[in-house]
Structure formats: C-alpha cells, structure tokens
mmCIF file of C-alpha atoms and ligand atoms in Angstrom:
data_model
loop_
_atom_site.group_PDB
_atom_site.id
_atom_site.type_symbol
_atom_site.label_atom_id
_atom_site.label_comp_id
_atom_site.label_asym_id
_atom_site.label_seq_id
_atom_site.Cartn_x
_atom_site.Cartn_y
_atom_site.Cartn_z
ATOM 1 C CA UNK A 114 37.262 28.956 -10.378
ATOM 2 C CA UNK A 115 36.823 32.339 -9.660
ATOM 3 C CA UNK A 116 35.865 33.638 -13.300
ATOM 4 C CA UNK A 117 32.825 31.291 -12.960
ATOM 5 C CA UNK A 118 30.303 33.648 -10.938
ATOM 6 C CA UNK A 119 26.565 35.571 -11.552
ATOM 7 C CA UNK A 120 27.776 38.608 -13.171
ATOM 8 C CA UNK A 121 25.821 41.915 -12.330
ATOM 9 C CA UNK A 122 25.005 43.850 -15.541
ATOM 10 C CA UNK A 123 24.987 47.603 -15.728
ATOM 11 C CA UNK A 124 21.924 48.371 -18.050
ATOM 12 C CA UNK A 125 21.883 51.159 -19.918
ATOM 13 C CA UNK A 126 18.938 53.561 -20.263
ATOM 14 C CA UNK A 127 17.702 55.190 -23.819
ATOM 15 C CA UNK A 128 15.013 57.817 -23.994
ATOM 16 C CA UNK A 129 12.505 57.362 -26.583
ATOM 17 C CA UNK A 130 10.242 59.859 -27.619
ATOM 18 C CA UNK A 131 7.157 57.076 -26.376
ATOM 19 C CA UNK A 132 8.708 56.289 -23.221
ATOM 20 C CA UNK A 133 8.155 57.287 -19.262
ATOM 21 C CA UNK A 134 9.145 57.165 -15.936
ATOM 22 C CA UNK A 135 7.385 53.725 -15.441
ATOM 23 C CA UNK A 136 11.442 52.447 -14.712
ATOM 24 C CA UNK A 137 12.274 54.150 -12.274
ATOM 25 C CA UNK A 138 8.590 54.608 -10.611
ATOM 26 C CA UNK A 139 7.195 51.252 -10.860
ATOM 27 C CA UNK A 140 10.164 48.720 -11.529
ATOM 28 C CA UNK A 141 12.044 50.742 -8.563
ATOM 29 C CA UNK A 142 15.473 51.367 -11.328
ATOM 30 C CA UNK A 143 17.634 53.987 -11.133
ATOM 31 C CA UNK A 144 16.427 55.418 -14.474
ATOM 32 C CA UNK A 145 17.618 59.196 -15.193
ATOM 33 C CA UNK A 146 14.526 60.822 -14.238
ATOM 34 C CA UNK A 147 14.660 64.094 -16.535
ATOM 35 C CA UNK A 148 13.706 62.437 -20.068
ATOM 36 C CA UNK A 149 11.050 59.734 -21.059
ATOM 37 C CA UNK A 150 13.536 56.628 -21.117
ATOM 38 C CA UNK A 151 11.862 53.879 -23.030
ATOM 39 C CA UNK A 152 14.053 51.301 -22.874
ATOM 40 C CA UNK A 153 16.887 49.731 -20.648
ATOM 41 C CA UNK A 154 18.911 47.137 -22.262
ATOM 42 C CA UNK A 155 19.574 44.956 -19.773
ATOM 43 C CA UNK A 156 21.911 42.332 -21.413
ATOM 44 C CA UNK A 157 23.884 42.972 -24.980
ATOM 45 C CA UNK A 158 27.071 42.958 -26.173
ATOM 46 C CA UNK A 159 27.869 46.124 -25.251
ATOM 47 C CA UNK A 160 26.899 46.400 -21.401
ATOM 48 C CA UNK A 161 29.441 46.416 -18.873
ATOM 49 C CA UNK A 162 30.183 44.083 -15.444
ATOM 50 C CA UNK A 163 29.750 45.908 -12.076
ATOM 51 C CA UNK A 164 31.249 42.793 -9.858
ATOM 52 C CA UNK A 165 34.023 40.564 -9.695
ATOM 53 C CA UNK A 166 37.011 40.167 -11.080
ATOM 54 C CA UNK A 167 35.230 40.637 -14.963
ATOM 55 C CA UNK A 168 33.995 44.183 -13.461
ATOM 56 C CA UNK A 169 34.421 46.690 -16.061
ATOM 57 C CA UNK A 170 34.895 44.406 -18.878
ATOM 58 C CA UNK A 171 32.292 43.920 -21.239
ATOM 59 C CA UNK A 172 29.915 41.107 -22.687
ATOM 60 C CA UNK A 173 31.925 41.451 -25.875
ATOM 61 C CA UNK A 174 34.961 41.744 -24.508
ATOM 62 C CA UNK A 175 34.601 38.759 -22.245
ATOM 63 C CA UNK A 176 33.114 36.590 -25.208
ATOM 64 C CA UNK A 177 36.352 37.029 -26.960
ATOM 65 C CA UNK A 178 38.381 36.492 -23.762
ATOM 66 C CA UNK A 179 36.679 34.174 -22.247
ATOM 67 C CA UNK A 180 35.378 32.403 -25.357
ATOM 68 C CA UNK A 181 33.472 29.108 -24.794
ATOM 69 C CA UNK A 182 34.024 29.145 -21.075
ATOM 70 C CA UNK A 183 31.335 32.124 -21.622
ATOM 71 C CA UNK A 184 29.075 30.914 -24.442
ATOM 72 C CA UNK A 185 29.260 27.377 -24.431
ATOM 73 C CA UNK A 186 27.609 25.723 -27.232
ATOM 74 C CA UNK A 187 27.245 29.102 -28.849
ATOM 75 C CA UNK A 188 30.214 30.505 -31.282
ATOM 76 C CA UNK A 189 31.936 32.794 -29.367
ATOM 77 C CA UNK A 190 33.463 34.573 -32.496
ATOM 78 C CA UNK A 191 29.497 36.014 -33.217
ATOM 79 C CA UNK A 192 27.785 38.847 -31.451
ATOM 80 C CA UNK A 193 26.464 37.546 -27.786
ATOM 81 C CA UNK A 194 23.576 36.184 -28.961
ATOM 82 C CA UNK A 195 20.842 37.605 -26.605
ATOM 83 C CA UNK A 196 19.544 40.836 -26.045
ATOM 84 C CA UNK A 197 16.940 41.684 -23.259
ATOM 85 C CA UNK A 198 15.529 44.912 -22.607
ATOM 86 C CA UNK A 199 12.688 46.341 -20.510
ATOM 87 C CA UNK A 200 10.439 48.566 -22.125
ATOM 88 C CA UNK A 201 8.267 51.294 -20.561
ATOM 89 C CA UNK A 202 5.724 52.287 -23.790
ATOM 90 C CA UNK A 203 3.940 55.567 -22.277
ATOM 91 C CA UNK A 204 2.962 56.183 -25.915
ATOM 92 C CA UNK A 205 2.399 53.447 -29.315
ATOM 93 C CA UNK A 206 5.635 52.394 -30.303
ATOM 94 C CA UNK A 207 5.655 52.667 -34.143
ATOM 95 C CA UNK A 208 3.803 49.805 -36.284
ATOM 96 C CA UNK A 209 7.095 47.628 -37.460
ATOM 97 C CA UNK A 210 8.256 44.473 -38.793
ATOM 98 C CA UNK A 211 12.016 43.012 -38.709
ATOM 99 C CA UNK A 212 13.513 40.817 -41.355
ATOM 100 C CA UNK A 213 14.461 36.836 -40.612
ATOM 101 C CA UNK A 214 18.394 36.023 -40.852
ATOM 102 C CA UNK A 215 18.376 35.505 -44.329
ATOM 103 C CA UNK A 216 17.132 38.778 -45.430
ATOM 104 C CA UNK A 217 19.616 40.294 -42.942
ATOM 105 C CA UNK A 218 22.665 38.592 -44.445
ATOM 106 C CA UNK A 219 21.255 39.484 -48.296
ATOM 107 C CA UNK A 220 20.264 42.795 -47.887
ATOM 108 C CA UNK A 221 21.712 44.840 -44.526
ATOM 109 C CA UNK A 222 24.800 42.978 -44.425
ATOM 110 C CA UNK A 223 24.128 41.800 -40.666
ATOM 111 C CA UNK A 224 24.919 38.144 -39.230
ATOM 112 C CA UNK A 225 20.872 38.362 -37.643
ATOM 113 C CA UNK A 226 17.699 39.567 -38.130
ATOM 114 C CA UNK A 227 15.493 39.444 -35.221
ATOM 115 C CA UNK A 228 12.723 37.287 -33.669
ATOM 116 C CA UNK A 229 11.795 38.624 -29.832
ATOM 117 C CA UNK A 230 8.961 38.167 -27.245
ATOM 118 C CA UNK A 231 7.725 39.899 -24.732
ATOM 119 C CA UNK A 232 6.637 39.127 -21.018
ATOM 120 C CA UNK A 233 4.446 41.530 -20.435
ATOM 121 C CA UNK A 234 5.100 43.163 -16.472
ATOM 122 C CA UNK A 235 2.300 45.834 -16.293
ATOM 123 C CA UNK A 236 -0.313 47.106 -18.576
ATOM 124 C CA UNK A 237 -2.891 49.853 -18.140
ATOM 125 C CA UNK A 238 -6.655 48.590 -18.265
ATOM 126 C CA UNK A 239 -7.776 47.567 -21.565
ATOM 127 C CA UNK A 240 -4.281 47.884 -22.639
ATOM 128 C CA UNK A 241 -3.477 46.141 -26.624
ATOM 129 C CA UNK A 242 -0.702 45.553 -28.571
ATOM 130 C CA UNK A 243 -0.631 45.231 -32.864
ATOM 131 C CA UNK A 244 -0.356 41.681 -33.713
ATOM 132 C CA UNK A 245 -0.117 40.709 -37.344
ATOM 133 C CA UNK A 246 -3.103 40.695 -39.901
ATOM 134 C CA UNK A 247 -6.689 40.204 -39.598
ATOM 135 C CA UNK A 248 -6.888 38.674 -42.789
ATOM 136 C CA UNK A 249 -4.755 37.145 -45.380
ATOM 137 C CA UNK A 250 -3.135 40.403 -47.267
ATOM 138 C CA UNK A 251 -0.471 40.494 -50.128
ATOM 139 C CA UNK A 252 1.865 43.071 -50.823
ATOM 140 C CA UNK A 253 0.207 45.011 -53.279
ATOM 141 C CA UNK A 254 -3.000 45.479 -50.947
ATOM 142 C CA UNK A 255 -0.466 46.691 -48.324
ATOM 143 C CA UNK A 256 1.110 49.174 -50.596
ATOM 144 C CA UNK A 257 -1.771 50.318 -51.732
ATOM 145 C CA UNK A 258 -3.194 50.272 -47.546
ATOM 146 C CA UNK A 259 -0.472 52.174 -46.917
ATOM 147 C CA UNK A 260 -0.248 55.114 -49.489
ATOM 148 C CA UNK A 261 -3.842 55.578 -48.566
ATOM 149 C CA UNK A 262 -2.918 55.589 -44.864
ATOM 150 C CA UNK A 263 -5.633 53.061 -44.166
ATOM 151 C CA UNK A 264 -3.495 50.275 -42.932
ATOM 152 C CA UNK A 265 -4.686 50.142 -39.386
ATOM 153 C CA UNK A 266 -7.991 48.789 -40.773
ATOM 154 C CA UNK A 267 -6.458 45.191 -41.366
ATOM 155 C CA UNK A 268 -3.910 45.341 -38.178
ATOM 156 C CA UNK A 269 -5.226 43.255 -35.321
ATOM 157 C CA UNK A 270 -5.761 44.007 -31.785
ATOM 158 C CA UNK A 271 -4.418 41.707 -28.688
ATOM 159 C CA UNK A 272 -5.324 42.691 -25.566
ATOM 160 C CA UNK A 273 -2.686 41.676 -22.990
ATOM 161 C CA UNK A 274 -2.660 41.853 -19.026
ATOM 162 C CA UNK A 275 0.097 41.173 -17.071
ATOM 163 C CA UNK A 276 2.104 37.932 -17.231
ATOM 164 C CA UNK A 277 1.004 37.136 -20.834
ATOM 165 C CA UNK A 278 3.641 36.571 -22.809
ATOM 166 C CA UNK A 279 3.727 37.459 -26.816
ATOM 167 C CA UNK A 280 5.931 35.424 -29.445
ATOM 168 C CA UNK A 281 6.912 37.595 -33.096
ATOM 169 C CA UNK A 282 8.327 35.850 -35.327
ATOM 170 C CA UNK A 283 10.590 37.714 -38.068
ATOM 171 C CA UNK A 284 8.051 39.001 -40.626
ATOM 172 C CA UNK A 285 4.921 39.591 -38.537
ATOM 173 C CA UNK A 286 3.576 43.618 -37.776
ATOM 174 C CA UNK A 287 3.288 44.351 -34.407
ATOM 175 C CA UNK A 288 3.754 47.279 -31.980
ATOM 176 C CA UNK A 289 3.559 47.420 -28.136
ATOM 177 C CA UNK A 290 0.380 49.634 -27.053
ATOM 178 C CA UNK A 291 0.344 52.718 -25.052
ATOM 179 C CA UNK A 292 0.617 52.150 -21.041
ATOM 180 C CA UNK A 293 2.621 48.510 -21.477
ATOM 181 C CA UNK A 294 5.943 47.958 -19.173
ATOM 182 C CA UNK A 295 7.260 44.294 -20.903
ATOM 183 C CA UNK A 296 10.744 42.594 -20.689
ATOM 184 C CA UNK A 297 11.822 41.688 -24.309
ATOM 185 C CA UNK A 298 14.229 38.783 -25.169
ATOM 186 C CA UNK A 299 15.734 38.876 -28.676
ATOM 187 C CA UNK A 300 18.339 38.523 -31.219
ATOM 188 C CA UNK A 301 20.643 40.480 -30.988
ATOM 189 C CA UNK A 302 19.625 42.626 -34.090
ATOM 190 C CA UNK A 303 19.136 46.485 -34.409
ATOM 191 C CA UNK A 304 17.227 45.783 -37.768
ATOM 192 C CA UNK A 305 13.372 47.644 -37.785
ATOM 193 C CA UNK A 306 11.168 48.494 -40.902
ATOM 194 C CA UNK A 307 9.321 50.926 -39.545
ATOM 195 C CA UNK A 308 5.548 51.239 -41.505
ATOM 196 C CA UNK A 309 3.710 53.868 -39.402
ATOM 197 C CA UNK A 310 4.452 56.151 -36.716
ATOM 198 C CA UNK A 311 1.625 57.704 -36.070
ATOM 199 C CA UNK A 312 2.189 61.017 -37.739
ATOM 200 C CA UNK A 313 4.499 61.748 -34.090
ATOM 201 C CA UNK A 314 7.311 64.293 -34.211
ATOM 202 C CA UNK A 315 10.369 64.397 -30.859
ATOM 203 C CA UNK A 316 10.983 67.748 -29.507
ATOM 204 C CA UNK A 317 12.950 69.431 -32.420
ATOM 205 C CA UNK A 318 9.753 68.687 -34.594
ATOM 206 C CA UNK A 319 11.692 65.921 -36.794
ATOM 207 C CA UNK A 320 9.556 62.905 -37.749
ATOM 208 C CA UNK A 321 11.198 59.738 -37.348
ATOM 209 C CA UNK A 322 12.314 57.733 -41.008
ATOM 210 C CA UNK A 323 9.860 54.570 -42.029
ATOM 211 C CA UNK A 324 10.704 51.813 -44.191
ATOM 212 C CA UNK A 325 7.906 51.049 -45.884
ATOM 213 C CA UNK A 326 9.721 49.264 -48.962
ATOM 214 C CA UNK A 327 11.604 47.277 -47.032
ATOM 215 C CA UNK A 328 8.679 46.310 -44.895
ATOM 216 C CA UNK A 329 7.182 44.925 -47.956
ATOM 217 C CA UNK A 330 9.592 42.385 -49.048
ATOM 218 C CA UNK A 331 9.958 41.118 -45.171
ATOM 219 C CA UNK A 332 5.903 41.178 -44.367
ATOM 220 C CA UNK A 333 4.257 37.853 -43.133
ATOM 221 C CA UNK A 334 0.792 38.223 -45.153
ATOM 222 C CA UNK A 335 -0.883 35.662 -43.853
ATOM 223 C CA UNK A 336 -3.794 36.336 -41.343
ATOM 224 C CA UNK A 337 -2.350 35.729 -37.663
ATOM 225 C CA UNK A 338 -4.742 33.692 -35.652
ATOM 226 C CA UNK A 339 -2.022 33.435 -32.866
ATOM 227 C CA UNK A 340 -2.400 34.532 -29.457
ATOM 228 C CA UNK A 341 -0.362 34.843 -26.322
ATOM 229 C CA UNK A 342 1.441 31.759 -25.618
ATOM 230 C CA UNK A 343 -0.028 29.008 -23.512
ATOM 231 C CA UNK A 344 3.135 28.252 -21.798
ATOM 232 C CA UNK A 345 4.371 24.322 -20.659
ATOM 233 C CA UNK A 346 3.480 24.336 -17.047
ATOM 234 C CA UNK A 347 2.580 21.126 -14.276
ATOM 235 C CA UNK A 348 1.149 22.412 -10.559
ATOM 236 C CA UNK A 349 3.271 22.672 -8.164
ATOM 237 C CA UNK A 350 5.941 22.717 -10.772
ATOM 238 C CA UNK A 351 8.716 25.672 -10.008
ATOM 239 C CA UNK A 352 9.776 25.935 -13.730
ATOM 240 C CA UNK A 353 7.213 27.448 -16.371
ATOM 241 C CA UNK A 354 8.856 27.214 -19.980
ATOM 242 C CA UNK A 355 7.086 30.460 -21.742
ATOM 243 C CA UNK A 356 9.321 30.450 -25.384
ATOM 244 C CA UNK A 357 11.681 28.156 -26.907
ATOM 245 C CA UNK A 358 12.265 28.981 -30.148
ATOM 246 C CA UNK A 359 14.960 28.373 -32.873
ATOM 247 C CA UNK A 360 16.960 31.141 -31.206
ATOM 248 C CA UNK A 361 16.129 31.487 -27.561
ATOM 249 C CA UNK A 362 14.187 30.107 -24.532
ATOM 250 C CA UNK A 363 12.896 31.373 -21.626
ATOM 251 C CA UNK A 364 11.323 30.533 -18.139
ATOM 252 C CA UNK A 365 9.549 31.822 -15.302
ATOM 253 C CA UNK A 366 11.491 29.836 -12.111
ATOM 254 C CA UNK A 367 10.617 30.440 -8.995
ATOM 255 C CA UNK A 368 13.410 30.521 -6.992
ATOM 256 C CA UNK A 369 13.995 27.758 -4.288
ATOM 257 C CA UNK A 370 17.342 26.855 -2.575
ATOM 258 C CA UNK A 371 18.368 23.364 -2.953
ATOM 259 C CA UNK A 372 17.398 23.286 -6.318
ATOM 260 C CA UNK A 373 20.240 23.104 -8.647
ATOM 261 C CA UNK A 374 19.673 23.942 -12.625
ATOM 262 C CA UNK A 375 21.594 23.294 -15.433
ATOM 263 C CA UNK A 376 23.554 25.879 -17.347
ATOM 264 C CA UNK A 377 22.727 23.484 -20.477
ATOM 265 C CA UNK A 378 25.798 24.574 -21.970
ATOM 266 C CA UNK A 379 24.176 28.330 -22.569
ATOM 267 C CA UNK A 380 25.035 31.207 -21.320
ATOM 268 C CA UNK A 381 22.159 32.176 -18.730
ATOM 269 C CA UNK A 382 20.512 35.604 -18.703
ATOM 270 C CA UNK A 383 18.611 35.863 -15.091
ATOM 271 C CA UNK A 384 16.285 39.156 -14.511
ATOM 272 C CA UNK A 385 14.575 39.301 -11.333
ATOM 273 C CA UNK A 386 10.504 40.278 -11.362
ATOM 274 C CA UNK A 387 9.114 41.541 -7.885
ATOM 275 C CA UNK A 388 11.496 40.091 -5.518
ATOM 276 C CA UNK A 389 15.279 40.298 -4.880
ATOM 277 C CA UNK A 390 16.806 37.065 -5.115
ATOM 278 C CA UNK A 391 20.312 35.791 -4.606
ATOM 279 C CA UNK A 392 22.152 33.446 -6.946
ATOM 280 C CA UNK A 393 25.080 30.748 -6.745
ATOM 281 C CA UNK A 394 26.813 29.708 -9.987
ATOM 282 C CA UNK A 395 28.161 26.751 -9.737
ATOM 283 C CA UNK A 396 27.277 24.522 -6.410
ATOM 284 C CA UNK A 397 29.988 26.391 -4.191
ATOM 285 C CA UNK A 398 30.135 29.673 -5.848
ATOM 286 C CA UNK A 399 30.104 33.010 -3.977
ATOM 287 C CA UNK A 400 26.326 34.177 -3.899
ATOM 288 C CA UNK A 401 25.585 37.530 -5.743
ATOM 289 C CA UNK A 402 22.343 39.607 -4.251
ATOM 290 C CA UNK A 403 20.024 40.429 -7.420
ATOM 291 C CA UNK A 404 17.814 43.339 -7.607
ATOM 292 C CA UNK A 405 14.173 43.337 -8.488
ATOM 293 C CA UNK A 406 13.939 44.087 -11.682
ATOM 294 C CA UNK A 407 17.766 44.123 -12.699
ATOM 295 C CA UNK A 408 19.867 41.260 -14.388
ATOM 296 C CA UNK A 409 23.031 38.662 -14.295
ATOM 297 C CA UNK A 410 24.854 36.795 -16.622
ATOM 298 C CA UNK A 411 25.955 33.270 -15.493
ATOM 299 C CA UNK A 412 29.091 31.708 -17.413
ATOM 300 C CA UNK A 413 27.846 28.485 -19.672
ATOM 301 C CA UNK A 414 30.960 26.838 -17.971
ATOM 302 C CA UNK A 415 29.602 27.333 -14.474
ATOM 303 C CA UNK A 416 27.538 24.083 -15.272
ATOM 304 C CA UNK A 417 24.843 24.321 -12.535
ATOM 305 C CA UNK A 418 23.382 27.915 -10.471
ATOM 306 C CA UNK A 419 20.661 28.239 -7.456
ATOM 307 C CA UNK A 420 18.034 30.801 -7.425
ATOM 308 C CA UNK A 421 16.554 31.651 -3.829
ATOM 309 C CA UNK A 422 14.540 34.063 -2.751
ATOM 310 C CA UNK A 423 16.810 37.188 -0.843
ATOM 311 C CA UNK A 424 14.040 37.637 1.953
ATOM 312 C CA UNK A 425 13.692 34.150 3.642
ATOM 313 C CA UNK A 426 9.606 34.681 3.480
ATOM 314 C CA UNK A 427 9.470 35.609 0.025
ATOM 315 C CA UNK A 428 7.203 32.832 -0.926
ATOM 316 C CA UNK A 429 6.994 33.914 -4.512
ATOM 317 C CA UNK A 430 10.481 35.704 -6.008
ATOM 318 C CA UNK A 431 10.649 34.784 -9.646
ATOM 319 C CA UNK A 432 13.073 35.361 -12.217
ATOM 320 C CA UNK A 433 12.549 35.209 -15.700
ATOM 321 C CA UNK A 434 15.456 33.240 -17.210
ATOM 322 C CA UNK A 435 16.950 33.534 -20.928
ATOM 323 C CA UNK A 436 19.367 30.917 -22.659
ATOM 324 C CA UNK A 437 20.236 29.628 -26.259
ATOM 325 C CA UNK A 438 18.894 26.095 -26.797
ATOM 326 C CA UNK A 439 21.284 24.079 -28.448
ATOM 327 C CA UNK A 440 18.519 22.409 -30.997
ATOM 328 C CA UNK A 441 14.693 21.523 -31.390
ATOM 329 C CA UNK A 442 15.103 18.032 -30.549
ATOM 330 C CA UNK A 443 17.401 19.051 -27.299
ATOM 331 C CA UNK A 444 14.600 21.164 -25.848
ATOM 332 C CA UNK A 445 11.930 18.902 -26.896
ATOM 333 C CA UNK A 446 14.372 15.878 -25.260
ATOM 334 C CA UNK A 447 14.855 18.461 -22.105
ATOM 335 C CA UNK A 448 10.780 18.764 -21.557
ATOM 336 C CA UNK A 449 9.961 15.294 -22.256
ATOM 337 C CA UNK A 450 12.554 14.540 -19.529
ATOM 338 C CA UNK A 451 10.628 17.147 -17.110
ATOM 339 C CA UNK A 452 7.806 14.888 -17.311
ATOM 340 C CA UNK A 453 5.680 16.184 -20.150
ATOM 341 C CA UNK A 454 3.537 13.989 -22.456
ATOM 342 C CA UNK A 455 4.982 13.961 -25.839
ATOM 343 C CA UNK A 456 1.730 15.567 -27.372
ATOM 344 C CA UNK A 457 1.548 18.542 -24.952
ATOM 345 C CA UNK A 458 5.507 19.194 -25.734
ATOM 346 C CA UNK A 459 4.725 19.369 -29.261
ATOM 347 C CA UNK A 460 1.450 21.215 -29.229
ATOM 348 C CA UNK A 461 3.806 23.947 -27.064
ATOM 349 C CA UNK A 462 6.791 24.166 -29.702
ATOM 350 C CA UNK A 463 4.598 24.380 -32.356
ATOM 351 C CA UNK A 464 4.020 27.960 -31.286
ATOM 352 C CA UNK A 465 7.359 29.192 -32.412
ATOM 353 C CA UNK A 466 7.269 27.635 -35.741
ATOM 354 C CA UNK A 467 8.871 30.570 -37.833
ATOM 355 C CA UNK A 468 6.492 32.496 -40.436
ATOM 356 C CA UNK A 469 6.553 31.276 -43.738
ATOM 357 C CA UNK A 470 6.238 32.612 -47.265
ATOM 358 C CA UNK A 471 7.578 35.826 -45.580
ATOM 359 C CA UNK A 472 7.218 39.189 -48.347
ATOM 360 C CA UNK A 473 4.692 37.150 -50.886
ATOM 361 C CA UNK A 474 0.689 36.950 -50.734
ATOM 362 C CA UNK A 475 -0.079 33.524 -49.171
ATOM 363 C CA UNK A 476 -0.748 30.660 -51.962
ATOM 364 C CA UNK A 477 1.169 32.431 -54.112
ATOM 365 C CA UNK A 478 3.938 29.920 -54.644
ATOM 366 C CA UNK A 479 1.493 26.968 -54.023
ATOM 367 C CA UNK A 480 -0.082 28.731 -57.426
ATOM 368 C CA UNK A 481 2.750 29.453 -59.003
ATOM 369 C CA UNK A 482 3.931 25.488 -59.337
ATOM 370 C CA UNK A 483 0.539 24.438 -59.565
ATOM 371 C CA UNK A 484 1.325 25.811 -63.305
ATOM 372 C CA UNK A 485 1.893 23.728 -66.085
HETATM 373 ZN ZN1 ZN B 796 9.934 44.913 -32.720
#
C-alpha cells in the first residue's frame, strides 16, 4: 500500500530567548540563522509531511484520516501522542515543573500533562542540568524558599555528558543547563509551572510569567536520588532500550540492513544522530533517505521497517527511535523476549516508576492515617 511509507517531517523552529545557533551550526539544520532558535519540534500534531502522497497533510490531519492505520493501538480520536523536539539551551532554561494527567484534566482542562526525557547530544565541559531536590522538602519550606529567593540552595546538580540520557517524571524540578543540545521525547503537553527564571528579561525588557502556585500543588518533595538512566543493553547487541515508561519508549538502534523491526502496533518516531540513514517501512516499501539530525514518522500499520546506514561504510549511524508501548507487562514481555534476565528487566523499568505523593511533604499521608 502506498499510504504505508517513512514520512519526512518538516520541523518547525521557535526562538527562545535561551537559545543559539547550535541547530544549524552543530546538528547541520536549516535553522533561520537571524534569532536564537531554541527549539525545533520535530514531531507533533501540528507538523506537516514533505513526501509522498500524505505531503502537505498534517500529523493531525492524518490521525483523523488515517485513524488506526496511523496510530495503531493508540486512540486516534486524542492528540498524536508524542512530541520530540531538539533543544539548543545557550542560556538556563527556567527552573520548572509540569503537572501528571490528573492534575491536567482537574485543573487546565487538558487530556495530558507531561512526563519527557532527554538524550543528551552535546554539552559544554562541566555542563549540569537541575534535577529535583537535595533533600526531602514540603510545600511550605518551598514557599517560604521561594519568597526569599533562596530556592536554588535545595535544587540539585547533575552533571551530564553526551549520550546520557535523563528521565522527569511529572512533578519533579528540573531545568536543562547552559551549553546543552538534547533531543526531548514527551507528551504531548504544553503545560509548564514555571518557579524561577533567573531574573532574565527578552529584548523588549518583558520578564517572562512564573507559576509559582501552581508549582506548589504539582511539586514532587521528596529528595531525588535518581540519576541518568542505566539503559538495558547486551554487547554486540544493535538495540539499546534508554526509557520505557507508562507513556513512551525509546531506543538507540543502530542501523543494519537485513534487520527487520516491529512497528509493535505504535506509531514510530525515527530521528537520525550523526549519520544519514535510509529507511524501508514495511519489507518492500520504497526507501526514504533520512537526514542527520532530522525525523520520520512510520505508519503503526506498516508492521515491520529497516534502518541502514545511507553511506555503505558508516559503521556506526544510529537513530534514536520513539513509540507508545501498549502496557508494562508488553514491554517487560518484549525485553524478556530479547534475552534479558527477568531481574535486570525489572531493575531497568523500575526507573520510570512515576513520582508519588506529588504537591504534599513526603510522610505526610503515611501520618495522616497513622491517626487514630
Ligand atoms: Zn520541562
């Protein structure tokens, strides 16, 4: 069928009054080159199709034409579930914490909130990102932290280097560091309390709005003792699984002809890292060149697609590769079957366990029923 192909995304760029030239200069993308552009979205809803015979259309508009054929085991009547960006962060983005789907639905009227992670693509030396709490906090310590503008002294540090990879759960602080380029995979949410912008105004001297109430009531206050992710991987293995959360999984595959892979009844995301790669959906499917650092959507229905590198001696093109799992047990099922002890597959999901208690001090329901 000839609906059933790798469709080439148009991204589209968005200055940001932390962002660079880091796009264009050292991911090679046509970025405008006359503003800081901080972000590209890659894949969401709204992004068009350069190729084929969807070109022009967009995600949206092909989720309600196409319907399942498109999203599989997803509902095709929601927003399209994932959104990826690349992020060039010349400057701190602003300290900021989203809300989990229930607050969303209660309290912005919005069918997500948003869990994302990052895989981080360059850093500067000694670069760090904000990563939750040093300590267990509570929300009156944090208002009182933050009227005081002394929160920074219980936000913790991560340093990151390249290829680490960073999980946030709805609920926990964080904020990407000056002189990090990462690819972010989320849900497809435009929901962000901002706490603390660092006192920055944009060009017409405006600072930008926080949300330090709602912040509050979203907040996991638990200390974070998480780190990057140790990701699920066997030498000599081409597949490295890196997240697989509730809402979304991703891999690093290095691409290989001959090796088929399973749509898993998802819609497949596919960004390219250093190398151009070409990809088949489907086993006969007409093969679509990828650029570095651009991305493709492949049709759930396609059932299988091939990844190979575009120069025959490109011993080492990788793509990182987004879908929506279709449960817990499914992925664990899917790794086990990889050849994964049991123990090791559940030490590795037990990293995207989602925060708990989020917006109350921890203990303080364990307290609360521990009354007579
Ligand atoms: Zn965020």
């Amino acid at each position: 069928m000839t609906d059933l192909y790798p469709m080439l995304i148009q991204p589209r760029y968005v200055e940001r009054i932390w962002g660079g030239h880091s796009l264009a200069e050292r991911l090679g993308k046509p970025a405008p080159r006359d503003q800081p552009i901080g972000e590209s979205w890659e894949v969401y809803e709204e992004n068009g199709v350069v190729n084929g015979v969807h070109a022009g259309r967009t995600i949206g508009d092909l989720r309600a034409e196409m319907g399942r054929t498109l999203t599989g085991h997803v509902s095709p009547t929601d927003l399209f579930p994932l959104l990826i960006k690349l992020i060039d962060a010349q400057d701190w983005l602003s300290v900021q914490v989203h809300p989990d789907d229930r607050f969303a639905q209660e309290h912005e009227g919005q069918p997500y909130g948003k869990t994302e992670c990052w895989y981080v693509i360059d850093t500067a030396p000694g670069a760090t990102l904000t990563y939750g709490f040093t300590r267990d906090s509570s929300p009156d310590e944090y208002v009182e932290l933050v009227a005081a503008g002394r929160l920074e002294e219980i936000l913790r540090p991560l340093p990151v280097r390249p290829g680490d990879v960073v999980y946030i759960p709805a609920g926990t602080v964080h904020a990407i560091g000056a002189g990090i380029v990462v690819y972010e995979l989320q849900q497809t949410s435009d929901i962000t309390y901002r706490i603390y912008d660092w006192n920055r105004r944009d060009a017409s001297g405006h600072t930008r709005a926080l949300h330090v109430d709602n912040a509050r009531q979203v907040l996991d206050y638990h200390r974070c003792t998480r780190g990057t992710v140790r990701p699920l991987h066997k030498p000599g293995a081409h597949r490295t699984m890196v997240i697989a959360g509730p809402y979304f999984c991703l891999e690093v595959i290095e691409a290989a002809a001959a090796r088929a892979l399973s749509t898993d009844e998802s819609p497949v995301a596919v960004t390219a890292l250093d190398q151009a790669l070409v990809v088949h959906a489907g086993v006969s499917g007409e093969p679509v060149t990828l650029a570095p650092y651009s991305s493709l959507l492949i049709p759930a229905a396609a059932g299988t697609y091939l990844l190979e590198p575009a120069a025959p001696r490109a011993q080492t093109a990788r793509a990182l590769v987004a879908y929506v799992p279709i449960s817990s047990a499914a992925t664990r099922a899917d790794l086990i079957g990889r050849g994964f002890a049991d123990t090791d597959v559940d030490v590795f999901l037990a990293q995207f366990a989602p925060a708990a208690d989020l917006g109350q001090a921890p203990g303080a329901r364990a307290k609360g029923a521990a009354r007579p």
